[in-house]
Amino acid sequence: MMVLMTGEPLRVALAELRESFDVLLRHGEATAGTEVTLDKEYFWSVPFHLVRLADVLRAIGHDL
């Protein structure tokens, strides 16, 4: 679904976000099994949890 930027805050339903992560994890399991090995660890130095999660997901996306 394409959303036009209107200057209003973006609202995301948590159920939709949860479903998206579930699709991502199922794809990862089907592609790589129950674990993935990442060759870089630089993202662990960021203290904010959502930023860390984004970096881990980005790294997994590059490997898959």
Coordinates of N, CA, C and O in Angstrom, one line a residue:
M1 N 0.8 -1.2 0.0 CA 0.0 0.0 0.0 C 0.9 1.2 0.0 O 1.8 1.4 0.8
M2 N 0.6 2.2 -0.9 CA 1.4 3.4 -1.0 C 0.7 4.5 -0.2 O -0.5 4.7 -0.3
V3 N 1.5 5.2 0.6 CA 0.9 6.3 1.5 C 1.6 7.6 1.1 O 2.8 7.7 1.0
L4 N 0.8 8.6 0.8 CA 1.3 9.9 0.5 C 1.7 10.6 1.8 O 1.0 10.6 2.8
M5 N 2.8 11.3 1.8 CA 3.3 12.1 2.9 C 2.5 13.4 3.0 O 2.5 14.2 2.0
T6 N 1.8 13.6 4.1 CA 1.0 14.8 4.2 C 1.5 15.8 5.2 O 0.8 16.8 5.5
G7 N 2.5 15.5 5.9 CA 3.0 16.3 7.0 C 2.4 15.9 8.3 O 2.7 16.3 9.4
E8 N 1.4 15.0 8.3 CA 0.7 14.5 9.5 C 1.6 13.3 10.0 O 2.3 12.6 9.3
P9 N 1.6 13.1 11.4 CA 2.3 12.0 11.9 C 1.8 10.6 11.3 O 0.7 10.4 11.1
L10 N 2.8 9.8 11.1 CA 2.5 8.4 10.5 C 2.0 7.6 11.7 O 2.6 7.5 12.7
R11 N 0.8 6.9 11.4 CA 0.3 6.0 12.4 C 0.4 4.6 11.9 O 0.0 4.3 10.7
V12 N 0.9 3.7 12.7 CA 1.1 2.3 12.2 C 0.4 1.4 13.3 O 0.7 1.5 14.5
A13 N -0.5 0.6 12.9 CA -1.2 -0.3 13.8 C -0.1 -1.4 14.2 O 0.6 -2.0 13.4
L14 N 0.0 -1.6 15.5 CA 0.9 -2.6 16.0 C 0.6 -4.0 15.5 O 1.5 -4.8 15.3
A15 N -0.6 -4.3 15.3 CA -1.0 -5.6 14.8 C -0.4 -5.8 13.4 O 0.1 -6.8 13.0
E16 N -0.5 -4.7 12.6 CA 0.1 -4.8 11.2 C 1.6 -4.9 11.3 O 2.2 -5.6 10.5
L17 N 2.2 -4.2 12.2 CA 3.7 -4.3 12.3 C 4.1 -5.7 12.8 O 5.0 -6.3 12.3
R18 N 3.3 -6.2 13.7 CA 3.6 -7.6 14.2 C 3.5 -8.6 13.1 O 4.3 -9.5 12.9
E19 N 2.4 -8.4 12.3 CA 2.2 -9.3 11.1 C 3.4 -9.2 10.1 O 3.9 -10.2 9.6
S20 N 3.9 -8.0 9.9 CA 5.0 -7.8 9.0 C 6.3 -8.5 9.5 O 7.0 -9.1 8.8
F21 N 6.5 -8.4 10.8 CA 7.7 -9.0 11.4 C 7.5 -10.6 11.3 O 8.5 -11.3 11.1
D22 N 6.3 -11.0 11.5 CA 6.1 -12.5 11.4 C 6.4 -13.0 10.0 O 7.0 -14.0 9.8
V23 N 6.0 -12.2 9.0 CA 6.3 -12.6 7.6 C 7.8 -12.6 7.4 O 8.3 -13.6 6.8
L24 N 8.4 -11.6 7.9 CA 9.9 -11.5 7.8 C 10.6 -12.7 8.4 O 11.5 -13.3 7.9
L25 N 10.2 -13.0 9.7 CA 10.8 -14.1 10.4 C 10.5 -15.5 9.7 O 11.4 -16.3 9.6
R26 N 9.3 -15.7 9.2 CA 9.0 -16.9 8.5 C 9.8 -17.1 7.3 O 10.3 -18.2 7.0
H27 N 10.0 -16.0 6.6 CA 10.8 -16.0 5.4 C 12.3 -16.3 5.7 O 12.9 -17.2 5.1
G28 N 12.8 -15.7 6.8 CA 14.1 -16.0 7.3 C 14.3 -17.4 7.7 O 15.3 -18.1 7.3
E29 N 13.4 -18.0 8.4 CA 13.5 -19.4 8.8 C 13.4 -20.3 7.5 O 14.1 -21.3 7.5
A30 N 12.6 -20.0 6.6 CA 12.5 -20.8 5.4 C 13.8 -20.7 4.5 O 14.1 -21.7 3.9
T31 N 14.4 -19.6 4.6 CA 15.6 -19.4 3.8 C 16.9 -19.8 4.5 O 17.7 -20.5 3.9
A32 N 17.0 -19.5 5.8 CA 18.3 -19.7 6.5 C 18.2 -20.7 7.6 O 19.2 -21.0 8.2
G33 N 17.0 -21.1 8.0 CA 16.9 -22.0 9.1 C 16.6 -21.2 10.4 O 16.1 -20.1 10.3
T34 N 16.9 -21.8 11.5 CA 16.5 -21.1 12.8 C 17.5 -20.1 13.3 O 17.2 -19.4 14.3
E35 N 18.6 -20.0 12.7 CA 19.7 -19.0 13.1 C 20.3 -18.4 11.8 O 20.3 -19.0 10.8
V36 N 20.8 -17.2 12.0 CA 21.5 -16.5 10.9 C 22.9 -16.1 11.5 O 23.0 -15.8 12.7
T37 N 23.9 -16.1 10.7 CA 25.2 -15.7 11.2 C 25.5 -14.4 10.5 O 25.5 -14.3 9.2
L38 N 25.8 -13.4 11.2 CA 26.1 -12.0 10.7 C 27.6 -11.8 10.8 O 28.2 -12.1 11.8
D39 N 28.2 -11.3 9.8 CA 29.7 -11.1 9.7 C 30.1 -9.8 10.3 O 31.3 -9.6 10.5
K40 N 29.2 -8.9 10.7 CA 29.6 -7.7 11.4 C 28.9 -7.5 12.7 O 27.7 -7.9 12.8
E41 N 29.6 -6.9 13.7 CA 29.0 -6.8 15.0 C 28.9 -5.3 15.4 O 28.6 -5.0 16.5
Y42 N 29.2 -4.4 14.5 CA 29.2 -3.0 14.9 C 27.9 -2.4 15.4 O 27.9 -1.5 16.2
F43 N 26.8 -3.0 15.0 CA 25.5 -2.5 15.5 C 25.2 -2.8 16.9 O 24.3 -2.2 17.5
W44 N 25.9 -3.7 17.6 CA 25.7 -3.9 19.0 C 26.1 -2.8 19.9 O 25.8 -2.7 21.1
S45 N 26.9 -1.8 19.4 CA 27.3 -0.7 20.2 C 26.3 0.4 20.4 O 26.5 1.3 21.2
V46 N 25.2 0.3 19.7 CA 24.1 1.3 19.8 C 23.2 1.0 21.0 O 22.6 -0.1 21.0
P47 N 23.0 1.9 21.9 CA 22.3 1.6 23.2 C 20.8 1.6 23.0 O 20.1 1.2 23.9
F48 N 20.2 2.1 21.9 CA 18.8 2.2 21.8 C 18.2 0.9 21.2 O 18.6 0.6 20.1
H49 N 17.3 0.3 21.8 CA 16.8 -1.1 21.4 C 16.2 -1.1 20.0 O 16.5 -2.0 19.2
L50 N 15.4 -0.1 19.6 CA 14.8 -0.1 18.3 C 15.8 0.2 17.2 O 15.7 -0.4 16.1
V51 N 16.8 1.0 17.5 CA 17.9 1.2 16.6 C 18.7 -0.1 16.4 O 19.0 -0.5 15.3
R52 N 18.9 -0.8 17.5 CA 19.6 -2.1 17.4 C 18.8 -3.1 16.6 O 19.4 -3.8 15.7
L53 N 17.5 -3.1 16.8 CA 16.7 -4.0 16.1 C 16.7 -3.7 14.6 O 16.8 -4.6 13.8
A54 N 16.6 -2.4 14.3 CA 16.7 -2.0 12.9 C 18.0 -2.4 12.2 O 18.0 -2.9 11.1
D55 N 19.1 -2.3 12.9 CA 20.4 -2.6 12.4 C 20.5 -4.1 12.2 O 21.1 -4.6 11.2
V56 N 20.0 -4.9 13.1 CA 20.1 -6.4 13.0 C 19.2 -6.8 11.8 O 19.7 -7.6 11.0
L57 N 18.0 -6.3 11.7 CA 17.2 -6.6 10.6 C 17.8 -6.3 9.3 O 17.7 -7.0 8.3
R58 N 18.4 -5.1 9.2 CA 19.1 -4.7 8.0 C 20.2 -5.6 7.6 O 20.3 -6.0 6.5
A59 N 21.0 -6.0 8.6 CA 22.1 -7.0 8.4 C 21.6 -8.3 7.9 O 22.1 -8.9 7.0
I60 N 20.5 -8.8 8.5 CA 19.9 -10.1 8.1 C 19.4 -9.9 6.7 O 19.6 -10.8 5.8
G61 N 18.7 -8.8 6.3 CA 18.2 -8.6 5.0 C 19.3 -8.6 3.9 O 19.2 -9.1 2.8
H62 N 20.5 -8.1 4.3 CA 21.6 -8.1 3.3 C 22.1 -9.5 3.1 O 22.6 -9.9 2.1
D63 N 22.1 -10.3 4.2 CA 22.6 -11.7 4.1 C 21.6 -12.7 3.4 O 22.0 -13.6 2.8
L64 N 20.3 -12.4 3.5 CA 19.3 -13.3 2.9 C 19.1 -12.8 1.5 O 18.8 -13.2 0.6

